[in-house]
Amino acid sequence: MKSSTVVILMVGFVAYMWITQKPAVYMPAGAQNPTGGTTATQQPDTFGQILGAVTAVFNGLGSIAQTQSKTT
Amino acid sequence: MFLVPYQLPTQTYAAGSRTNITLKELPKTLQGLHCHLAKIQFDVVSFTPTFAANDVPTVNAHQIFDIELNDGNGVTRFKGNLNALRAKERLQTGRHRIPDADEGATTAARHFSRVLHIGPPQMVNYPSDFVIHTGALENGQISINHSALAAIDADLSALTATLRVTAWLMLLPEIRVPPAYQFLQEDVAAKSHQMTGRCRYESIALLNSSSYDAISAGDFAGIRLDFGRGDVIPTIDAEALRVGFLDDFAAGEIGGVLGEPETATDDNSRQGNRAAASVTALVATAADLQPVFWTRPGGKLNKLFDAESVAKLTWNGSQSGATVLYGRFLAQPPAVVAALAAKAVNAAGVRPGPLSVKTLSKQPPKPGMNGEFLPWKMKAL
């Protein structure tokens, strides 16, 4: 097999792996990204991402300041 | 929408003991859909008392188990014995949802059931706006105190019973984060009660005592309620409040609710005579539950009053002390909503998707709506 064919195949393989494994949300550098299994332990900033989305909705509603703590 | 039952561990009555049922075992997904807790059903089966002289009245029998539902996220969702559930269903429906059992002879077995709804059953979009993802309840538990014999009835010498606990789950294609609803019972030793916390009250009621015994004429008299912006109820006769309640719920002649009676012999409301061991006659409804504040059938979350920090309940009757029941929605800032959603996402093993407020109209929320008291929904990927 010609070396250029090998290079093309390698580039194609890397591109395939990148596209199919691309996470729906950002994952920090160094985090594992298995092909199977849950993402539960692989999304260390799930809370932060959801908090950003919730806060954006709150700000859009013009709700009161978020510094009040919940009392029970 | 159809609710799916899930059997939690059955409890055997043992006087004075305390048992816990963890909610971690509730399934997170079923048939590819997300499981959300909608209600918990408590069936007391084979309630078999041994007594010498007196029947164990229905109210006494409901003292058997004291239930506390903690969601594992800092909110006590429910605290009270089965009587509190019995009162709650009348306060939110205007009548019993589940029938009582007849009282019977010694060593005769009977059974009765009560339901703890995760949100107010009479409000619009119950249960879907109030269900909690079982993943968010990973650390939650139902704590059950088994009462001592004397606390149930002074005449009891022995008692066997079994508590069957069933969780009813709603299956949804998305993750819901509901407003934080709780229903609590608190004893008061004065003629007033201050309830703290930034919240929206859904219902408030007064009881003669934690024994759920009868209220007498003049006990509460004029009742006043203030949510911090002025009187919501500006000292109104307890009897007038009760009639307003009966009318709002169209309670009818049988069953219904009787709080402080108009006179010592107020028997306009009637109920079946469970003490007869065979209900062939009607007697006066038990005067045990005084409605103070309630949400009518079809009530909406957005229309409830805000109590910014303190709600004050007072009365000018002859009774110093009472037991207060109240249901309310606690404020949930963004961090709490996000934490609950993240907990559900991680427990279900999915990825977070687009998140939005769930509105009744299905339209995007309008500026001015307070997200702290609204249900949220998130597509899970």
PDB file of N, CA and C in Angstrom, chain A residues 22-25 33 38-40 43 46-47 50-51 53-55 57-58 60-66 68-72, chain B residues 74-75 197-198 328 330-336 338-339 342 346 350-351 355 357 365-372 376 381:
ATOM      1  N   LYS A  22     -17.703  12.686  19.616  1.00  0.00           N
ATOM      2  CA  LYS A  22     -17.787  14.089  20.049  1.00  0.00           C
ATOM      3  C   LYS A  22     -18.883  14.239  21.096  1.00  0.00           C
ATOM      4  N   PRO A  23     -18.546  14.743  22.278  1.00  0.00           N
ATOM      5  CA  PRO A  23     -19.546  14.839  23.341  1.00  0.00           C
ATOM      6  C   PRO A  23     -20.556  15.939  23.064  1.00  0.00           C
ATOM      7  N   ALA A  24     -21.741  15.775  23.653  1.00  0.00           N
ATOM      8  CA  ALA A  24     -22.776  16.788  23.469  1.00  0.00           C
ATOM      9  C   ALA A  24     -22.438  18.055  24.253  1.00  0.00           C
ATOM     10  N   VAL A  25     -21.709  17.894  25.328  1.00  0.00           N
ATOM     11  CA  VAL A  25     -21.301  19.065  26.093  1.00  0.00           C
ATOM     12  C   VAL A  25     -19.785  19.045  26.240  1.00  0.00           C
ATOM     13  N   ASN A  33     -13.256   9.445  27.594  1.00  0.00           N
ATOM     14  CA  ASN A  33     -14.474   9.467  26.797  1.00  0.00           C
ATOM     15  C   ASN A  33     -14.703   8.082  26.207  1.00  0.00           C
ATOM     16  N   THR A  38     -21.810   4.620  30.998  1.00  0.00           N
ATOM     17  CA  THR A  38     -22.476   5.878  31.338  1.00  0.00           C
ATOM     18  C   THR A  38     -21.504   7.035  31.299  1.00  0.00           C
ATOM     19  N   THR A  39     -22.051   8.200  31.187  1.00  0.00           N
ATOM     20  CA  THR A  39     -21.218   9.403  31.244  1.00  0.00           C
ATOM     21  C   THR A  39     -21.205   9.985  32.647  1.00  0.00           C
ATOM     22  N   ALA A  40     -21.826   9.249  33.586  1.00  0.00           N
ATOM     23  CA  ALA A  40     -22.016   9.827  34.926  1.00  0.00           C
ATOM     24  C   ALA A  40     -20.703  10.276  35.526  1.00  0.00           C
ATOM     25  N   GLN A  43     -18.433  13.467  33.406  1.00  0.00           N
ATOM     26  CA  GLN A  43     -18.884  14.825  33.176  1.00  0.00           C
ATOM     27  C   GLN A  43     -18.701  15.630  34.447  1.00  0.00           C
ATOM     28  N   THR A  46     -21.028  18.828  34.885  1.00  0.00           N
ATOM     29  CA  THR A  46     -22.436  18.775  34.525  1.00  0.00           C
ATOM     30  C   THR A  46     -23.224  19.828  35.276  1.00  0.00           C
ATOM     31  N   PHE A  47     -22.957  19.919  36.578  1.00  0.00           N
ATOM     32  CA  PHE A  47     -23.680  20.881  37.401  1.00  0.00           C
ATOM     33  C   PHE A  47     -23.428  22.289  36.900  1.00  0.00           C
ATOM     34  N   ILE A  50     -25.371  23.040  33.680  1.00  0.00           N
ATOM     35  CA  ILE A  50     -26.806  23.208  33.912  1.00  0.00           C
ATOM     36  C   ILE A  50     -27.061  24.514  34.663  1.00  0.00           C
ATOM     37  N   LEU A  51     -26.191  24.833  35.619  1.00  0.00           N
ATOM     38  CA  LEU A  51     -26.355  26.076  36.386  1.00  0.00           C
ATOM     39  C   LEU A  51     -26.305  27.277  35.450  1.00  0.00           C
ATOM     40  N   ALA A  53     -27.196  27.364  32.337  1.00  0.00           N
ATOM     41  CA  ALA A  53     -28.449  27.433  31.572  1.00  0.00           C
ATOM     42  C   ALA A  53     -29.599  27.939  32.443  1.00  0.00           C
ATOM     43  N   VAL A  54     -29.668  27.460  33.685  1.00  0.00           N
ATOM     44  CA  VAL A  54     -30.746  27.884  34.588  1.00  0.00           C
ATOM     45  C   VAL A  54     -30.625  29.373  34.890  1.00  0.00           C
ATOM     46  N   THR A  55     -29.405  29.810  35.184  1.00  0.00           N
ATOM     47  CA  THR A  55     -29.185  31.228  35.528  1.00  0.00           C
ATOM     48  C   THR A  55     -29.566  32.121  34.361  1.00  0.00           C
ATOM     49  N   VAL A  57     -31.875  31.567  32.178  1.00  0.00           N
ATOM     50  CA  VAL A  57     -33.339  31.662  32.135  1.00  0.00           C
ATOM     51  C   VAL A  57     -33.829  32.600  33.234  1.00  0.00           C
ATOM     52  N   PHE A  58     -33.268  32.462  34.444  1.00  0.00           N
ATOM     53  CA  PHE A  58     -33.647  33.350  35.548  1.00  0.00           C
ATOM     54  C   PHE A  58     -33.410  34.797  35.166  1.00  0.00           C
ATOM     55  N   GLY A  60     -33.281  36.066  32.267  1.00  0.00           N
ATOM     56  CA  GLY A  60     -34.238  36.454  31.225  1.00  0.00           C
ATOM     57  C   GLY A  60     -35.614  36.772  31.784  1.00  0.00           C
ATOM     58  N   LEU A  61     -35.954  36.091  32.907  1.00  0.00           N
ATOM     59  CA  LEU A  61     -37.253  36.346  33.525  1.00  0.00           C
ATOM     60  C   LEU A  61     -37.229  37.604  34.360  1.00  0.00           C
ATOM     61  N   GLY A  62     -35.998  38.087  34.692  1.00  0.00           N
ATOM     62  CA  GLY A  62     -35.908  39.245  35.564  1.00  0.00           C
ATOM     63  C   GLY A  62     -36.254  38.874  36.986  1.00  0.00           C
ATOM     64  N   SER A  63     -35.976  37.621  37.383  1.00  0.00           N
ATOM     65  CA  SER A  63     -36.294  37.180  38.736  1.00  0.00           C
ATOM     66  C   SER A  63     -35.402  37.877  39.734  1.00  0.00           C
ATOM     67  N   ILE A  64     -35.793  37.763  40.995  1.00  0.00           N
ATOM     68  CA  ILE A  64     -35.061  38.463  42.041  1.00  0.00           C
ATOM     69  C   ILE A  64     -33.667  37.879  42.193  1.00  0.00           C
ATOM     70  N   ALA A  65     -32.816  38.594  42.948  1.00  0.00           N
ATOM     71  CA  ALA A  65     -31.429  38.211  43.100  1.00  0.00           C
ATOM     72  C   ALA A  65     -31.300  36.780  43.602  1.00  0.00           C
ATOM     73  N   GLN A  66     -30.284  36.097  43.141  1.00  0.00           N
ATOM     74  CA  GLN A  66     -30.126  34.671  43.431  1.00  0.00           C
ATOM     75  C   GLN A  66     -29.332  34.424  44.692  1.00  0.00           C
ATOM     76  N   GLN A  68     -30.278  34.813  47.759  1.00  0.00           N
ATOM     77  CA  GLN A  68     -31.031  34.349  48.918  1.00  0.00           C
ATOM     78  C   GLN A  68     -30.859  32.848  49.062  1.00  0.00           C
ATOM     79  N   SER A  69     -30.604  32.403  50.237  1.00  0.00           N
ATOM     80  CA  SER A  69     -30.475  30.971  50.438  1.00  0.00           C
ATOM     81  C   SER A  69     -31.834  30.374  50.736  1.00  0.00           C
ATOM     82  N   LYS A  70     -31.976  29.121  50.397  1.00  0.00           N
ATOM     83  CA  LYS A  70     -33.254  28.453  50.613  1.00  0.00           C
ATOM     84  C   LYS A  70     -33.399  28.140  52.088  1.00  0.00           C
ATOM     85  N   THR A  71     -34.545  28.411  52.612  1.00  0.00           N
ATOM     86  CA  THR A  71     -34.811  28.056  54.000  1.00  0.00           C
ATOM     87  C   THR A  71     -35.884  26.977  54.007  1.00  0.00           C
ATOM     88  N   THR A  72     -35.766  26.100  54.958  1.00  0.00           N
ATOM     89  CA  THR A  72     -36.756  25.027  55.042  1.00  0.00           C
ATOM     90  C   THR A  72     -37.473  25.107  56.382  1.00  0.00           C
TER      91      THR A  72
ATOM     92  N   GLY B  74     -32.134  18.142  51.266  1.00  0.00           N
ATOM     93  CA  GLY B  74     -32.317  19.192  52.259  1.00  0.00           C
ATOM     94  C   GLY B  74     -33.763  19.557  52.535  1.00  0.00           C
ATOM     95  N   VAL B  75     -34.711  18.975  51.810  1.00  0.00           N
ATOM     96  CA  VAL B  75     -36.113  19.350  52.021  1.00  0.00           C
ATOM     97  C   VAL B  75     -36.868  18.183  52.659  1.00  0.00           C
ATOM     98  N   GLY B 197     -39.722  31.226  56.369  1.00  0.00           N
ATOM     99  CA  GLY B 197     -39.255  30.692  55.092  1.00  0.00           C
ATOM    100  C   GLY B 197     -39.900  31.445  53.955  1.00  0.00           C
ATOM    101  N   ARG B 198     -39.116  31.685  52.924  1.00  0.00           N
ATOM    102  CA  ARG B 198     -39.607  32.358  51.726  1.00  0.00           C
ATOM    103  C   ARG B 198     -40.300  31.301  50.879  1.00  0.00           C
ATOM    104  N   ARG B 328     -46.750  23.999  51.407  1.00  0.00           N
ATOM    105  CA  ARG B 328     -46.191  25.193  50.773  1.00  0.00           C
ATOM    106  C   ARG B 328     -45.108  24.827  49.784  1.00  0.00           C
ATOM    107  N   LEU B 330     -41.418  25.905  48.593  1.00  0.00           N
ATOM    108  CA  LEU B 330     -40.235  26.660  48.987  1.00  0.00           C
ATOM    109  C   LEU B 330     -39.566  27.247  47.756  1.00  0.00           C
ATOM    110  N   ALA B 331     -38.910  28.396  47.944  1.00  0.00           N
ATOM    111  CA  ALA B 331     -38.182  29.015  46.842  1.00  0.00           C
ATOM    112  C   ALA B 331     -36.983  28.158  46.474  1.00  0.00           C
ATOM    113  N   GLN B 332     -36.758  27.986  45.186  1.00  0.00           N
ATOM    114  CA  GLN B 332     -35.613  27.204  44.687  1.00  0.00           C
ATOM    115  C   GLN B 332     -34.759  28.098  43.799  1.00  0.00           C
ATOM    116  N   PRO B 333     -33.623  28.602  44.322  1.00  0.00           N
ATOM    117  CA  PRO B 333     -32.752  29.416  43.485  1.00  0.00           C
ATOM    118  C   PRO B 333     -32.096  28.568  42.384  1.00  0.00           C
ATOM    119  N   PRO B 334     -31.472  29.212  41.418  1.00  0.00           N
ATOM    120  CA  PRO B 334     -30.890  28.475  40.283  1.00  0.00           C
ATOM    121  C   PRO B 334     -29.948  27.354  40.706  1.00  0.00           C
ATOM    122  N   ALA B 335     -29.154  27.584  41.740  1.00  0.00           N
ATOM    123  CA  ALA B 335     -28.179  26.562  42.136  1.00  0.00           C
ATOM    124  C   ALA B 335     -28.881  25.284  42.578  1.00  0.00           C
ATOM    125  N   VAL B 336     -30.014  25.418  43.232  1.00  0.00           N
ATOM    126  CA  VAL B 336     -30.738  24.231  43.696  1.00  0.00           C
ATOM    127  C   VAL B 336     -31.364  23.502  42.505  1.00  0.00           C
ATOM    128  N   ALA B 338     -30.305  23.533  39.457  1.00  0.00           N
ATOM    129  CA  ALA B 338     -29.213  22.915  38.703  1.00  0.00           C
ATOM    130  C   ALA B 338     -28.696  21.666  39.413  1.00  0.00           C
ATOM    131  N   ALA B 339     -28.598  21.738  40.737  1.00  0.00           N
ATOM    132  CA  ALA B 339     -28.096  20.582  41.489  1.00  0.00           C
ATOM    133  C   ALA B 339     -29.035  19.385  41.341  1.00  0.00           C
ATOM    134  N   ALA B 342     -28.718  18.040  37.785  1.00  0.00           N
ATOM    135  CA  ALA B 342     -27.441  17.336  37.608  1.00  0.00           C
ATOM    136  C   ALA B 342     -27.473  15.980  38.305  1.00  0.00           C
ATOM    137  N   ASN B 346     -26.914  12.511  36.274  1.00  0.00           N
ATOM    138  CA  ASN B 346     -25.839  11.576  36.615  1.00  0.00           C
ATOM    139  C   ASN B 346     -26.388  10.226  37.032  1.00  0.00           C
ATOM    140  N   VAL B 350     -27.256   9.845  31.667  1.00  0.00           N
ATOM    141  CA  VAL B 350     -27.515  10.486  30.382  1.00  0.00           C
ATOM    142  C   VAL B 350     -26.737  11.793  30.324  1.00  0.00           C
ATOM    143  N   ARG B 351     -26.888  12.510  29.227  1.00  0.00           N
ATOM    144  CA  ARG B 351     -26.210  13.794  29.080  1.00  0.00           C
ATOM    145  C   ARG B 351     -27.235  14.908  29.182  1.00  0.00           C
ATOM    146  N   LEU B 355     -32.591  22.999  28.543  1.00  0.00           N
ATOM    147  CA  LEU B 355     -33.362  23.114  29.772  1.00  0.00           C
ATOM    148  C   LEU B 355     -34.261  24.343  29.691  1.00  0.00           C
ATOM    149  N   VAL B 357     -38.126  26.383  31.502  1.00  0.00           N
ATOM    150  CA  VAL B 357     -39.228  26.401  32.461  1.00  0.00           C
ATOM    151  C   VAL B 357     -40.438  25.728  31.812  1.00  0.00           C
ATOM    152  N   PRO B 365     -41.621  31.228  29.024  1.00  0.00           N
ATOM    153  CA  PRO B 365     -42.033  32.022  30.188  1.00  0.00           C
ATOM    154  C   PRO B 365     -41.874  33.510  29.908  1.00  0.00           C
ATOM    155  N   LYS B 366     -42.753  34.307  30.521  1.00  0.00           N
ATOM    156  CA  LYS B 366     -42.719  35.749  30.299  1.00  0.00           C
ATOM    157  C   LYS B 366     -41.872  36.407  31.382  1.00  0.00           C
ATOM    158  N   PRO B 367     -41.238  37.528  31.093  1.00  0.00           N
ATOM    159  CA  PRO B 367     -40.502  38.267  32.131  1.00  0.00           C
ATOM    160  C   PRO B 367     -41.433  38.612  33.285  1.00  0.00           C
ATOM    161  N   GLY B 368     -40.938  38.510  34.496  1.00  0.00           N
ATOM    162  CA  GLY B 368     -41.759  38.756  35.670  1.00  0.00           C
ATOM    163  C   GLY B 368     -42.167  37.476  36.360  1.00  0.00           C
ATOM    164  N   MET B 369     -42.210  36.358  35.628  1.00  0.00           N
ATOM    165  CA  MET B 369     -42.497  35.081  36.286  1.00  0.00           C
ATOM    166  C   MET B 369     -41.305  34.715  37.153  1.00  0.00           C
ATOM    167  N   ASN B 370     -41.577  34.131  38.304  1.00  0.00           N
ATOM    168  CA  ASN B 370     -40.498  33.836  39.235  1.00  0.00           C
ATOM    169  C   ASN B 370     -40.068  32.373  39.085  1.00  0.00           C
ATOM    170  N   GLY B 371     -38.883  32.184  38.520  1.00  0.00           N
ATOM    171  CA  GLY B 371     -38.400  30.831  38.271  1.00  0.00           C
ATOM    172  C   GLY B 371     -38.176  30.023  39.530  1.00  0.00           C
ATOM    173  N   GLU B 372     -38.141  30.684  40.688  1.00  0.00           N
ATOM    174  CA  GLU B 372     -37.902  29.954  41.936  1.00  0.00           C
ATOM    175  C   GLU B 372     -39.074  29.067  42.318  1.00  0.00           C
ATOM    176  N   TRP B 376     -39.337  22.895  36.151  1.00  0.00           N
ATOM    177  CA  TRP B 376     -38.361  22.948  35.067  1.00  0.00           C
ATOM    178  C   TRP B 376     -38.355  21.607  34.355  1.00  0.00           C
ATOM    179  N   LEU B 381     -30.134  13.550  26.830  1.00  0.00           N
ATOM    180  CA  LEU B 381     -29.587  12.984  25.589  1.00  0.00           C
ATOM    181  C   LEU B 381     -28.949  11.611  25.785  1.00  0.00           C
TER     182      LEU B 381
END
